[in-house]
Every structure is written in structure tokens, then in C-alpha cells.
Coordinates of N, CA and C in Angstrom, one line a residue:
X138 N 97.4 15.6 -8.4 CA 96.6 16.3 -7.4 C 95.6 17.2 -8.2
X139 N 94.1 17.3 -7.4 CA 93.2 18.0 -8.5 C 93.6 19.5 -7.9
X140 N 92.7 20.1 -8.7 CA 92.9 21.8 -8.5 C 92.0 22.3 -7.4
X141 N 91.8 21.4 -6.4 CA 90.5 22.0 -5.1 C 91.3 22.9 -4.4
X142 N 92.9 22.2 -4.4 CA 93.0 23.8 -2.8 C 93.3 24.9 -3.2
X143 N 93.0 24.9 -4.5 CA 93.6 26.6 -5.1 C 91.8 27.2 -4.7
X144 N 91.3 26.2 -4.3 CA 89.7 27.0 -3.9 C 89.2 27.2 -2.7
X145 N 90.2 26.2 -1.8 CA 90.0 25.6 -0.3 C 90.5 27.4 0.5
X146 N 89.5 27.5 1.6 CA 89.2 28.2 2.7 C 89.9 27.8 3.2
X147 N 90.1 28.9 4.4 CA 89.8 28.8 5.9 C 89.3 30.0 6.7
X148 N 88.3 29.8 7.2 CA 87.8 31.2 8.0 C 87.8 32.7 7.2
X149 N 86.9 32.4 6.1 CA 86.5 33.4 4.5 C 85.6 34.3 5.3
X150 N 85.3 35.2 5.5 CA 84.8 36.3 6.1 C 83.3 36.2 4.8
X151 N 82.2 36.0 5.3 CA 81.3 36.3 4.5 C 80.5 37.2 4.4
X152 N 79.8 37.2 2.6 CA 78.9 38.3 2.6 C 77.3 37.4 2.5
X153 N 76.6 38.9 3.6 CA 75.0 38.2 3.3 C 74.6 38.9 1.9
X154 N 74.5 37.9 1.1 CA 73.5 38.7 -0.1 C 72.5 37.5 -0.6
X155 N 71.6 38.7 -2.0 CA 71.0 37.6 -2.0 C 71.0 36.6 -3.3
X156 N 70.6 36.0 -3.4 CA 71.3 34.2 -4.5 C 70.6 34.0 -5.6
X157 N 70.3 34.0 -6.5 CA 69.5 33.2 -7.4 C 69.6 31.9 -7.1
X158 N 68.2 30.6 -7.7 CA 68.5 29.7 -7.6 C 69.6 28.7 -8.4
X159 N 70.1 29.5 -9.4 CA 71.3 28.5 -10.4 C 72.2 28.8 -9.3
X160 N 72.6 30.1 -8.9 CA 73.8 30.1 -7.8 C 73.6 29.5 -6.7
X161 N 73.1 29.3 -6.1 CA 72.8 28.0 -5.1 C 73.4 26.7 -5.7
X162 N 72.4 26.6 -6.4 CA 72.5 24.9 -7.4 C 74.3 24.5 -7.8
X163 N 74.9 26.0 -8.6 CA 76.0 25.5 -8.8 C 77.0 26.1 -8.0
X164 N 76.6 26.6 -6.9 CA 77.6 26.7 -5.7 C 77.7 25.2 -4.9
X165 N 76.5 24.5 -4.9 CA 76.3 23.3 -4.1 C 77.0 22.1 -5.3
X166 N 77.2 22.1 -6.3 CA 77.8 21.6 -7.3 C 79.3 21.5 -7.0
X167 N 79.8 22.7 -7.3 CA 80.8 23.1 -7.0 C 82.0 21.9 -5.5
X168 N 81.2 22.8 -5.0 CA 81.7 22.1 -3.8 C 81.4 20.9 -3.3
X169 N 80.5 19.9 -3.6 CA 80.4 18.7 -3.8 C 81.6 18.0 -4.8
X170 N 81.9 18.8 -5.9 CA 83.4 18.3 -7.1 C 84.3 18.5 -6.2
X171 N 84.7 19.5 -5.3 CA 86.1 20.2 -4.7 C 86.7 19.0 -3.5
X172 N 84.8 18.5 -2.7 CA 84.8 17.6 -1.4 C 85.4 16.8 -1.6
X173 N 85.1 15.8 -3.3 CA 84.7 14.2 -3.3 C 86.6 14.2 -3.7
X174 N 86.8 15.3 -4.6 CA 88.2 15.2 -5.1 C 89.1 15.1 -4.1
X175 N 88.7 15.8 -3.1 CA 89.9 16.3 -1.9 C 89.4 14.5 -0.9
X176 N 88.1 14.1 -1.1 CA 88.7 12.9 -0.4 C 89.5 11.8 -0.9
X177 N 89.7 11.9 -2.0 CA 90.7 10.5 -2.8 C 91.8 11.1 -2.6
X178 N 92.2 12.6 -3.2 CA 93.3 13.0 -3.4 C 94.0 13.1 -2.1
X179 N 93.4 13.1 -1.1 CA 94.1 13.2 0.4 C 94.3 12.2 1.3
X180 N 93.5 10.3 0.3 CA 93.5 9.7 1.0 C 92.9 9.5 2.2
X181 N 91.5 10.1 2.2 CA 91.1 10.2 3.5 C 90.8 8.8 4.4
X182 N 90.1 8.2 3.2 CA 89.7 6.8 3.6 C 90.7 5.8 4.2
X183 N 92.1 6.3 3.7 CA 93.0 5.4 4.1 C 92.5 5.4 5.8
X184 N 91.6 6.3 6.3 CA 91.6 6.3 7.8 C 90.2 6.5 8.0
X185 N 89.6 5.6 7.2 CA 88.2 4.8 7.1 C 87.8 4.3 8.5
X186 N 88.3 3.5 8.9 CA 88.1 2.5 10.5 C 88.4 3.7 11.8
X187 N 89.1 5.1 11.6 CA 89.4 5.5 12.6 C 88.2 6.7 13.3
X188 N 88.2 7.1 14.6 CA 87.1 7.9 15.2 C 87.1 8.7 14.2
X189 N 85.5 9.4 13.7 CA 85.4 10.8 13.2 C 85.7 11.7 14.3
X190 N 85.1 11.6 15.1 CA 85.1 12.9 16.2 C 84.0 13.2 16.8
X191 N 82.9 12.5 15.4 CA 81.5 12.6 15.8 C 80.8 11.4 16.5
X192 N 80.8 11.4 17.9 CA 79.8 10.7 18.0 C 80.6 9.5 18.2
X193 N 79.4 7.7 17.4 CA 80.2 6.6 17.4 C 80.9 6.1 15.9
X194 N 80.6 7.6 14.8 CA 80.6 7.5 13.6 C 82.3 7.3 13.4
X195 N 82.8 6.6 12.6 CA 84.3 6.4 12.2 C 83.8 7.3 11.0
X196 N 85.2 7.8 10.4 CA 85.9 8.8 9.1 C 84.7 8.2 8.0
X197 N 85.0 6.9 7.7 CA 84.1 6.0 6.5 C 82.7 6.3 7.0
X198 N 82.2 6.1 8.3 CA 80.4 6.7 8.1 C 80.4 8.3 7.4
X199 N 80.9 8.6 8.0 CA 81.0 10.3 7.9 C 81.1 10.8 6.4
X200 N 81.7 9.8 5.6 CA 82.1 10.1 4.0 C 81.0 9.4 3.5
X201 N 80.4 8.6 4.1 CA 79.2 8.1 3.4 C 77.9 8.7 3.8
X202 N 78.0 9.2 5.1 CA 77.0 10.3 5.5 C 77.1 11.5 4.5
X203 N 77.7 11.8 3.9 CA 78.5 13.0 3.2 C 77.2 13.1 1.7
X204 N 77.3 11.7 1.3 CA 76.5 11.2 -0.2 C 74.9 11.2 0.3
X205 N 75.1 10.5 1.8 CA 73.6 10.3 2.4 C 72.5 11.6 2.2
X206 N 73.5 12.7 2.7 CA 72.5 13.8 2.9 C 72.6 14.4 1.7
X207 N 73.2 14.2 0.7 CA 73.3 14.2 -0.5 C 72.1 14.1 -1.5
X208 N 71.8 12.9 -1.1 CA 70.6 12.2 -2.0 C 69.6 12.5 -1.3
X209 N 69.1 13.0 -0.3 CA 67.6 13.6 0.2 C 67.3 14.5 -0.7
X210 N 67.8 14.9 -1.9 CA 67.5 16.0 -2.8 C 66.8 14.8 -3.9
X211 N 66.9 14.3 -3.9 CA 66.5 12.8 -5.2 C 64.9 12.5 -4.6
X212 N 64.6 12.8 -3.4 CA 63.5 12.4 -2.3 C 62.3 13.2 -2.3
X213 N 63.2 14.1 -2.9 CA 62.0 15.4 -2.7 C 60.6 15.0 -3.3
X214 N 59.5 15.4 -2.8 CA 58.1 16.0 -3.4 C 57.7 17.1 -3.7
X215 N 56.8 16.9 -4.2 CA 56.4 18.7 -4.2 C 55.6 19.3 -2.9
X216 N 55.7 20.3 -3.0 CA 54.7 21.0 -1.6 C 53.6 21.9 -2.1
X217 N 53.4 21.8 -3.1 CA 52.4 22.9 -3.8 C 51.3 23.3 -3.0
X218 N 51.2 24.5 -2.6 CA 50.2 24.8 -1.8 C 50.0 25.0 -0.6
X219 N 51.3 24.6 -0.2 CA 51.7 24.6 1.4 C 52.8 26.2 1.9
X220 N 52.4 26.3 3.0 CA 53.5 27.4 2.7 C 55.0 27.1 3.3
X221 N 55.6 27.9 2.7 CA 57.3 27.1 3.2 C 57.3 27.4 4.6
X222 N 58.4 27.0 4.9 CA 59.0 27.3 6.8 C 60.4 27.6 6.2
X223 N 60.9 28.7 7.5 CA 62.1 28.9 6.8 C 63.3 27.7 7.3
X224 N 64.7 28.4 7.1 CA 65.6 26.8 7.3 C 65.8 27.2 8.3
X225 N 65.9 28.1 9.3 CA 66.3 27.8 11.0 C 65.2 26.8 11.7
X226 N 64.3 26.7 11.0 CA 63.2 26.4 11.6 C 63.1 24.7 11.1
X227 N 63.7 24.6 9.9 CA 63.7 23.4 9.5 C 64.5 22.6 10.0
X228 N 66.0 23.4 9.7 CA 66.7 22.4 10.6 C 67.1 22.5 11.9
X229 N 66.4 23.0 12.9 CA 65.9 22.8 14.0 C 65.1 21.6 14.3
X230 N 64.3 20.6 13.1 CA 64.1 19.4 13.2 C 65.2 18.6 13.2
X231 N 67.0 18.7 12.8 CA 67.6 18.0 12.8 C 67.7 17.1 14.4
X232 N 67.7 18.0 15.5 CA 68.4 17.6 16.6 C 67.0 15.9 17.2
X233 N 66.1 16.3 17.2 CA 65.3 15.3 17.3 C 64.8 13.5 16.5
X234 N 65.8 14.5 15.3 CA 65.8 13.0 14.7 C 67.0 12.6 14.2
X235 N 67.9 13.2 15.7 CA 69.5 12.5 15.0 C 69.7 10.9 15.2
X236 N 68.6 10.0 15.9 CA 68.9 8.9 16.6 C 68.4 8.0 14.8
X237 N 67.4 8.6 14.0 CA 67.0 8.1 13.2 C 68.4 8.4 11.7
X238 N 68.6 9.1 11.9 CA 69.9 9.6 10.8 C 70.7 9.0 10.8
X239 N 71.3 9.0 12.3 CA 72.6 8.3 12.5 C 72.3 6.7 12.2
X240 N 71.3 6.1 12.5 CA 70.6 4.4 12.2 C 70.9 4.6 10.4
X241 N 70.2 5.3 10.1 CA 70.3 5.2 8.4 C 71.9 5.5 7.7
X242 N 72.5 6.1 8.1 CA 73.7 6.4 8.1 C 74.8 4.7 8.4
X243 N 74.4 4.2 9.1 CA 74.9 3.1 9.8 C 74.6 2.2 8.9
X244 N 73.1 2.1 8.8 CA 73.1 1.1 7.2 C 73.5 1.0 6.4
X245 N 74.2 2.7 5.8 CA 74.2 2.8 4.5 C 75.7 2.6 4.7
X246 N 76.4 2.7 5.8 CA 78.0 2.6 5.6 C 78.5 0.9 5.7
X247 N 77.2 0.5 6.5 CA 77.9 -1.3 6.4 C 77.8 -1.6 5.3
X248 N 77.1 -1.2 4.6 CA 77.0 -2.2 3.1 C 78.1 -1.3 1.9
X249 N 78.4 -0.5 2.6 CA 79.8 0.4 1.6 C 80.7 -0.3 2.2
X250 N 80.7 -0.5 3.4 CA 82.6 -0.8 3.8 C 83.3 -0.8 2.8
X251 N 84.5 -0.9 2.7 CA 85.5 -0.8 1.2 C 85.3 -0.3 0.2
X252 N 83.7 0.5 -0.7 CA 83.6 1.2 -1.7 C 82.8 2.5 -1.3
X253 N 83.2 2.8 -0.3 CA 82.6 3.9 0.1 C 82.8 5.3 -0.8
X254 N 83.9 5.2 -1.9 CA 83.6 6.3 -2.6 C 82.6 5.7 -4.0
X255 N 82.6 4.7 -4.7 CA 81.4 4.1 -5.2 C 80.4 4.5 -5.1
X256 N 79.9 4.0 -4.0 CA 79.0 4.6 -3.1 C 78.5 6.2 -3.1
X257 N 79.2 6.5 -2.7 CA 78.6 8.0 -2.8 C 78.9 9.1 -3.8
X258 N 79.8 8.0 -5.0 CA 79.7 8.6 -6.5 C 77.9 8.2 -6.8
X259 N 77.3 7.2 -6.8 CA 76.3 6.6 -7.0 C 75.0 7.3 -6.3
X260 N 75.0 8.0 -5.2 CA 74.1 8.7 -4.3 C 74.2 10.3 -5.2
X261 N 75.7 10.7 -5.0 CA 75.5 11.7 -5.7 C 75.0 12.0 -7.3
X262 N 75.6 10.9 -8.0 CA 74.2 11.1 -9.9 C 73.2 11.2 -9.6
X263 N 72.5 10.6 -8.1 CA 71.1 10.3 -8.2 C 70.5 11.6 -7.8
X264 N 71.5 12.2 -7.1 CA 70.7 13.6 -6.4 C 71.2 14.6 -8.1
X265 N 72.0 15.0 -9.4 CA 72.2 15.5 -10.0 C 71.3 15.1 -11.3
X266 N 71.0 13.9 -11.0 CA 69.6 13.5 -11.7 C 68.5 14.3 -11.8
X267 N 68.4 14.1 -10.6 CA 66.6 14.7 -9.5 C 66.9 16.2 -10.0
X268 N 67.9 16.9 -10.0 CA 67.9 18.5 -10.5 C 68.1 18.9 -11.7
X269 N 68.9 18.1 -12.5 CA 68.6 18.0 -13.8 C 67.2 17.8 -14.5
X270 N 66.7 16.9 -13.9 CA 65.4 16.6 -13.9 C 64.1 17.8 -13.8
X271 N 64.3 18.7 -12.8 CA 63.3 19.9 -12.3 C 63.1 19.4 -10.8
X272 N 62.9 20.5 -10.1 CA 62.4 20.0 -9.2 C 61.1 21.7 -8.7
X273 N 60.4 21.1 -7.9 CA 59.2 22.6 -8.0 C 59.7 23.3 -6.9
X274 N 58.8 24.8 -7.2 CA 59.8 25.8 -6.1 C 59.7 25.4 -5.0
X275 N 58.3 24.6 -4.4 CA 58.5 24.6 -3.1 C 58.4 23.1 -2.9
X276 N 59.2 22.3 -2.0 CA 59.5 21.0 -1.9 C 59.1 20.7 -0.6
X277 N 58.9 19.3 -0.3 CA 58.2 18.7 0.9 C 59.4 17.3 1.3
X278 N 60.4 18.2 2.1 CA 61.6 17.3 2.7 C 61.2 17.1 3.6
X279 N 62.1 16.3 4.5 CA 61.4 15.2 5.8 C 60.9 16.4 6.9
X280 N 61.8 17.3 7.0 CA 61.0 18.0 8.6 C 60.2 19.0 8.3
X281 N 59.8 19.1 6.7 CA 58.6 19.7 6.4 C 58.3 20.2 5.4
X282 N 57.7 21.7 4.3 CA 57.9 22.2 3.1 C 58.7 23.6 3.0
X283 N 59.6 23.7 1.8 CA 60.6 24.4 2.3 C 60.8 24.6 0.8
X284 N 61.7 26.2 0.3 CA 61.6 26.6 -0.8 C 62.6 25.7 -1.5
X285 N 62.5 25.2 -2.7 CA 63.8 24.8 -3.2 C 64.9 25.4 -2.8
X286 N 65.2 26.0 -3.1 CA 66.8 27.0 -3.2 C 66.9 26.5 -1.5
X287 N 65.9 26.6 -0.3 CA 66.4 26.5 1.3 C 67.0 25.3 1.6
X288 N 65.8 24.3 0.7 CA 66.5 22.9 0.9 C 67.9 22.9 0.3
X289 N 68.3 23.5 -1.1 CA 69.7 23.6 -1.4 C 70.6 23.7 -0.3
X290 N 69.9 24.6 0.5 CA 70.9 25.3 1.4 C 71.4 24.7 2.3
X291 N 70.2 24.0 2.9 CA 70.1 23.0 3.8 C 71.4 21.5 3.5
X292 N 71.4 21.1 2.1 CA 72.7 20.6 1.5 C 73.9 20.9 2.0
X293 N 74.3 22.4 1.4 CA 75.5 23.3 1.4 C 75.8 23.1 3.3
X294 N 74.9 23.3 3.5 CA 75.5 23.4 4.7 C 76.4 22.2 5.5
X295 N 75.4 21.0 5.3 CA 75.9 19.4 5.8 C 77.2 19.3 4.7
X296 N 77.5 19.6 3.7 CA 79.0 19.9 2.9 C 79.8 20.5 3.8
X297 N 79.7 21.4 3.9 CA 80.4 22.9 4.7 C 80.9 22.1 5.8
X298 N 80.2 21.9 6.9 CA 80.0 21.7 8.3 C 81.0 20.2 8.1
X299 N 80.1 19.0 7.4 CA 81.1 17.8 7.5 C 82.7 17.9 6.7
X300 N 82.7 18.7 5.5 CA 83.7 18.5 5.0 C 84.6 18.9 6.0
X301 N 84.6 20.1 6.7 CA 85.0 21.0 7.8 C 85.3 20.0 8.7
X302 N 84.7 19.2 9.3 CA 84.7 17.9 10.1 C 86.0 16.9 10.1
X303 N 86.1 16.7 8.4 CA 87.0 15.5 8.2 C 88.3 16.4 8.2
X304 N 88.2 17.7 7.7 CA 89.5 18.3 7.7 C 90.1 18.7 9.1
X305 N 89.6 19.1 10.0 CA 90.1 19.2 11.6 C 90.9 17.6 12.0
X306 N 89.6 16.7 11.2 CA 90.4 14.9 11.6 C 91.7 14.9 11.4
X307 N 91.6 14.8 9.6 CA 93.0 14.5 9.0 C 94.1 15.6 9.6
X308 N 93.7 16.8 10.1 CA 94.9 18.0 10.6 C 94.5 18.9 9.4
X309 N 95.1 19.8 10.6 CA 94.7 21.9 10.0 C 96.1 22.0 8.3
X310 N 97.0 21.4 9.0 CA 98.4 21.5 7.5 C 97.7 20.7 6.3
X311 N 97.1 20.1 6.3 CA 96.3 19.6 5.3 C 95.8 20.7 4.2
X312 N 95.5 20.5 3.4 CA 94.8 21.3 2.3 C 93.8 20.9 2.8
X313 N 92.4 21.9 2.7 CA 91.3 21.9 3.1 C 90.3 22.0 1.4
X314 N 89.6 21.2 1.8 CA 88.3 20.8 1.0 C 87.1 21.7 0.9
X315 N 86.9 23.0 1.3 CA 85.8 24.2 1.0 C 86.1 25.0 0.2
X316 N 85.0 25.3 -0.1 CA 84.8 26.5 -1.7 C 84.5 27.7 -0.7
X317 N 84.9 28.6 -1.3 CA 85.5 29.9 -0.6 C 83.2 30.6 -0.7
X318 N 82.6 29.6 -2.2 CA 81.6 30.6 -2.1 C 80.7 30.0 -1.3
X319 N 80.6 28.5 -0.8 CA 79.5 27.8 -0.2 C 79.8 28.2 1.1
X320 N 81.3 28.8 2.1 CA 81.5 29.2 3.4 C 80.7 30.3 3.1
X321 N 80.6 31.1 2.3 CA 80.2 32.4 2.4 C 78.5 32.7 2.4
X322 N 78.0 31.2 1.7 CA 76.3 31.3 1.9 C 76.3 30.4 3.2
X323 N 77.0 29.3 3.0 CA 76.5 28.9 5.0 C 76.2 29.9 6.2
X324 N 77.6 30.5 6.0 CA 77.6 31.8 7.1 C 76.6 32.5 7.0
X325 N 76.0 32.8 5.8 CA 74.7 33.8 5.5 C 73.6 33.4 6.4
X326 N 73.5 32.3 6.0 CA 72.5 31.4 6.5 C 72.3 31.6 8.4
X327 N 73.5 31.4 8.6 CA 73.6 31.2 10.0 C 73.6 32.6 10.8
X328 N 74.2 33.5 10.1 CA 74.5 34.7 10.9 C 72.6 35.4 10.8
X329 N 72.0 35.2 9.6 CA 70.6 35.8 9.3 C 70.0 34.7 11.0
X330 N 70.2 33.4 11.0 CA 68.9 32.9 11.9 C 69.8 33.3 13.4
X331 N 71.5 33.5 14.0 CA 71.3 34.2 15.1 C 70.8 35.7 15.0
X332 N 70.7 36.4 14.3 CA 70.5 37.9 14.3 C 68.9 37.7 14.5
X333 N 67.9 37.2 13.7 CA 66.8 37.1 13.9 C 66.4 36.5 15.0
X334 N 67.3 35.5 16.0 CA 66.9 34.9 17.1 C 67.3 35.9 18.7
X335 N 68.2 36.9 18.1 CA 69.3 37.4 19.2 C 69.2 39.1 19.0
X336 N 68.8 39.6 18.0 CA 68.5 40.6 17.5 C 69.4 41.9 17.2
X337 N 70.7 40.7 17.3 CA 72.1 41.0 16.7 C 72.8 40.6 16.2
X338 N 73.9 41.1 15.2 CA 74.9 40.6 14.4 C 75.8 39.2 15.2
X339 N 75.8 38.1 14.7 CA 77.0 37.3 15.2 C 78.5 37.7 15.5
X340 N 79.5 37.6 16.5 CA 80.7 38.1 16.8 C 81.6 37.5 15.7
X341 N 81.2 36.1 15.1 CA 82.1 35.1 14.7 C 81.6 34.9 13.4
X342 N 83.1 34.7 12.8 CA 82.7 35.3 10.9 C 83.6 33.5 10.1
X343 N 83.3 33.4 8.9 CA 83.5 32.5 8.6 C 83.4 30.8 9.7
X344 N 84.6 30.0 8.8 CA 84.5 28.6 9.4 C 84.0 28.7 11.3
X345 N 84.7 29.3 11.8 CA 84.5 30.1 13.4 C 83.1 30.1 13.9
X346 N 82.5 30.8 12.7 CA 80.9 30.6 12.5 C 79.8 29.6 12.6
X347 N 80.7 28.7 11.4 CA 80.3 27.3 11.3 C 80.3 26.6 12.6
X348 N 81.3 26.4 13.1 CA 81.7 25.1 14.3 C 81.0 25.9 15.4
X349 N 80.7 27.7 15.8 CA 80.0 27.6 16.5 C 78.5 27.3 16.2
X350 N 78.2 27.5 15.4 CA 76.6 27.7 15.0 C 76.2 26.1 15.1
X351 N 77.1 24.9 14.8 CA 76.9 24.1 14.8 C 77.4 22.9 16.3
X352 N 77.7 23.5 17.2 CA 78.1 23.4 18.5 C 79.6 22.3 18.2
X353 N 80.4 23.1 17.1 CA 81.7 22.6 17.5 C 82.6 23.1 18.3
X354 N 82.1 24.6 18.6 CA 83.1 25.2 19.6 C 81.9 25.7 20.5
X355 N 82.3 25.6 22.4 CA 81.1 25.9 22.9 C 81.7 27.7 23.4
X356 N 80.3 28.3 23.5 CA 80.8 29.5 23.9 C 80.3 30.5 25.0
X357 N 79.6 29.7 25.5 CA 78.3 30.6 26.6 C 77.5 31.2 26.0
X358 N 77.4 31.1 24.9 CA 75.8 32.4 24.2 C 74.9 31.4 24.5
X359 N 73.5 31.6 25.0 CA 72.6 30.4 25.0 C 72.0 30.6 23.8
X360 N 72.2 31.3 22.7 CA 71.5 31.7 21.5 C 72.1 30.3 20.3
X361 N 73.1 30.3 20.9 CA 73.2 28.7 19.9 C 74.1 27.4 20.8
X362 N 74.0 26.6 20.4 CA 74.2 26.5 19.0 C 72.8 26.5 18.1
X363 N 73.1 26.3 16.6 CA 71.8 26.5 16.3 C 71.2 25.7 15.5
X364 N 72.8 24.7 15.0 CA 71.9 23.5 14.5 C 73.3 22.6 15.7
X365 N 72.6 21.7 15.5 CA 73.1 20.2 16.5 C 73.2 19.2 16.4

């Protein structure tokens, strides 16, 4: 068994502060090692073919969606010159182009069937490539130009949120697959864009945070969810 659940969360109460870009980079690091390990070591795949929860996506799309949104960091351009947009605003393009994600996602899992961790060992070099490599401060991802470190963020989060996903699947007695510091910058993230939208603190702290901000739990605020 690897050493992830000596690092695995549940509902970590976060702090907003602020990050350098290596701490981003190797918080998003981090917890990409803790994910991929907690999915072999927990057998996830053995339940490959069964509902995610999401949608028409089975466990296997969802582990291969995992690498997918992974490697949009390999994609990047530069944006020199442009000015950034922040990430509530960015990924607030997610909800409009989930019909195109989920299609790409569907490609990328038929042609995995059976080596889906292969697969998204292979997606993931390529995105550790691209940052080993350099990438410039300000980058030009699909819903528009955005600071490096946001797009990181933008990562961390689809980590956060799906790993969070397959762990509710497999059951809560499970050892859970989150790093105590990437719950702590998602939440950052999310509690700054309701506060700026609402022009108050969020009620709901850690994973709580997550599933609402991301409409896993519905709650009457019309202020989110806030990504979808």
C-alpha cells in the first residue's frame, strides 16, 4: 500500500493565503502522485464498467477524464499581451462546453478501455513535460488567457472535485485520495469567487465547499453553484 492516506482529507478547513507559483505547481504535483496511487492501490478500475455518478460517464471515463484535464496544461499558448481574466470567470466557460468535453472525454476512454491507467500515466508526462519545459506567465487556454499559476488552479481543482467523485463511488470507509494542501487552495479559490459574487464569506468549509460550489450538494443559495 503507498503512503497517500497518511495525506488523504476529509473536510480540512482551509486557509485563504497567498501561493507562489512552485507551490501551486508542486501542490498540483503532489496530488496528481497521491490520486494515480490511490487509484491502483484501491483497485478502482476493478469498477471500470460501473456508473460514475456523473452523468452517462462510467468510473473508467472519469479516471481517464482525470489525465484528460490533465494534459490541457501540455496545450497551452502563450497570451502575451492579453490581459488575464480571473478563474471564476474562466471556469464559468466550463458549463457551456460540457457537451464538447464530455465527446472528447468519450474518445479518449474508448480507445483506453483496459489500459486506462497507461493511458493517463502517458497524458500525465506530457503535461510534466510542458512545465518542466517553461511555460509563460500568462497562458491562452481554451475559455480564454489566464495567469499561469490560475490555469494551475484551474487543474487542482478538476483533481480535488473528481478525485472527491470517485471516493463518494467506491464509499466514504475507503481511504480517501486528497492532499490536505490542494483541498485547502481549491477552497481558496471558491470561497474568494462566492465572497466576491455574494459579498460574503461562504457558510461551508472544506470538501462541503467543494461538492457545494461544484453543485454536488444542492442548497438554495442562488449564488452557486459555481462551477457545473
Amino acid at each position: 500500500m503507498s503512503s497517500y492516506g497518511q495525506r488523504a482529507v476529509s473536510g480540512t478547513p482551509y486557509r485563504h493565503a497567498m501561493t507562489t507559483t512552485s507551490e501551486v505547481e508542486r501542490v498540483l504535483r503532489d496530488q496528481w502522485a497521491v490520486l494515480r496511487a490511490w487509484i491502483e492501490d484501491e483497485r478502482v478500475l476493478d469498477h471500470a464498467s460501473e456508473p460514475s455518478g456523473l452523468g452517462g460517464w462510467t468510473v473508467g471515463d472519469l479516471v481517464v477524464h482525470l489525465g484528460f484535464g490533465l494534459r490541457m496544461v501540455a496545450d497551452l499558448g502563450s497570451a502575451a499581451g492579453r490581459e488575464p481574466i480571473g478563474i471564476a470567470e474562466y471556469v464559468a466557460g466550463y458549463a457551456p462546453a460540457q457537451h464538447r468535453i464530455a465527446a472528447e472525454t468519450a474518445g479518449i476512454a474508448a480507445s483506453a478501455r483496459g489500459a486506462e491507467l497507461r493511458t493517463v500515466d502517458r497524458l500525465a508526462d506530457e503535461t510534466w513535460q510542458a512545465l518542466d519545459g517553461g511555460l509563460p506567465d500568462v497562458v491562452l487556454g481554451r475559455r480564454g488567457p489566464l495567469r499561469r499559476d490560475d490555469f494551475l488552479l484551474t487543474r487542482l481543482i478538476e483533481l480535488v472535485t473528481h478525485g472527491d467523485d470517485l471516493h463518494r463511488r467506491l464509499g466514504p470507509q475507503r481511504p480517501g485520495p486528497l492532499v490536505g494542501a490542494a483541498v485547502a487552495l481549491v477552497c481558496g479559490v471558491f470561497a474568494a469567487a462566492y465572497e466576491e459574487a455574494t459579498g460574503r464569506p461562504p457558510r461551508w468549509r472544506g470538501l462541503e465547499l467543494v461538492r457545494v460550489a461544484t453543485g454536488r450538494i444542492a442548497t438554495g443559495d442562488p449564488a452557486v453553484p459555481l462551477l457545473s
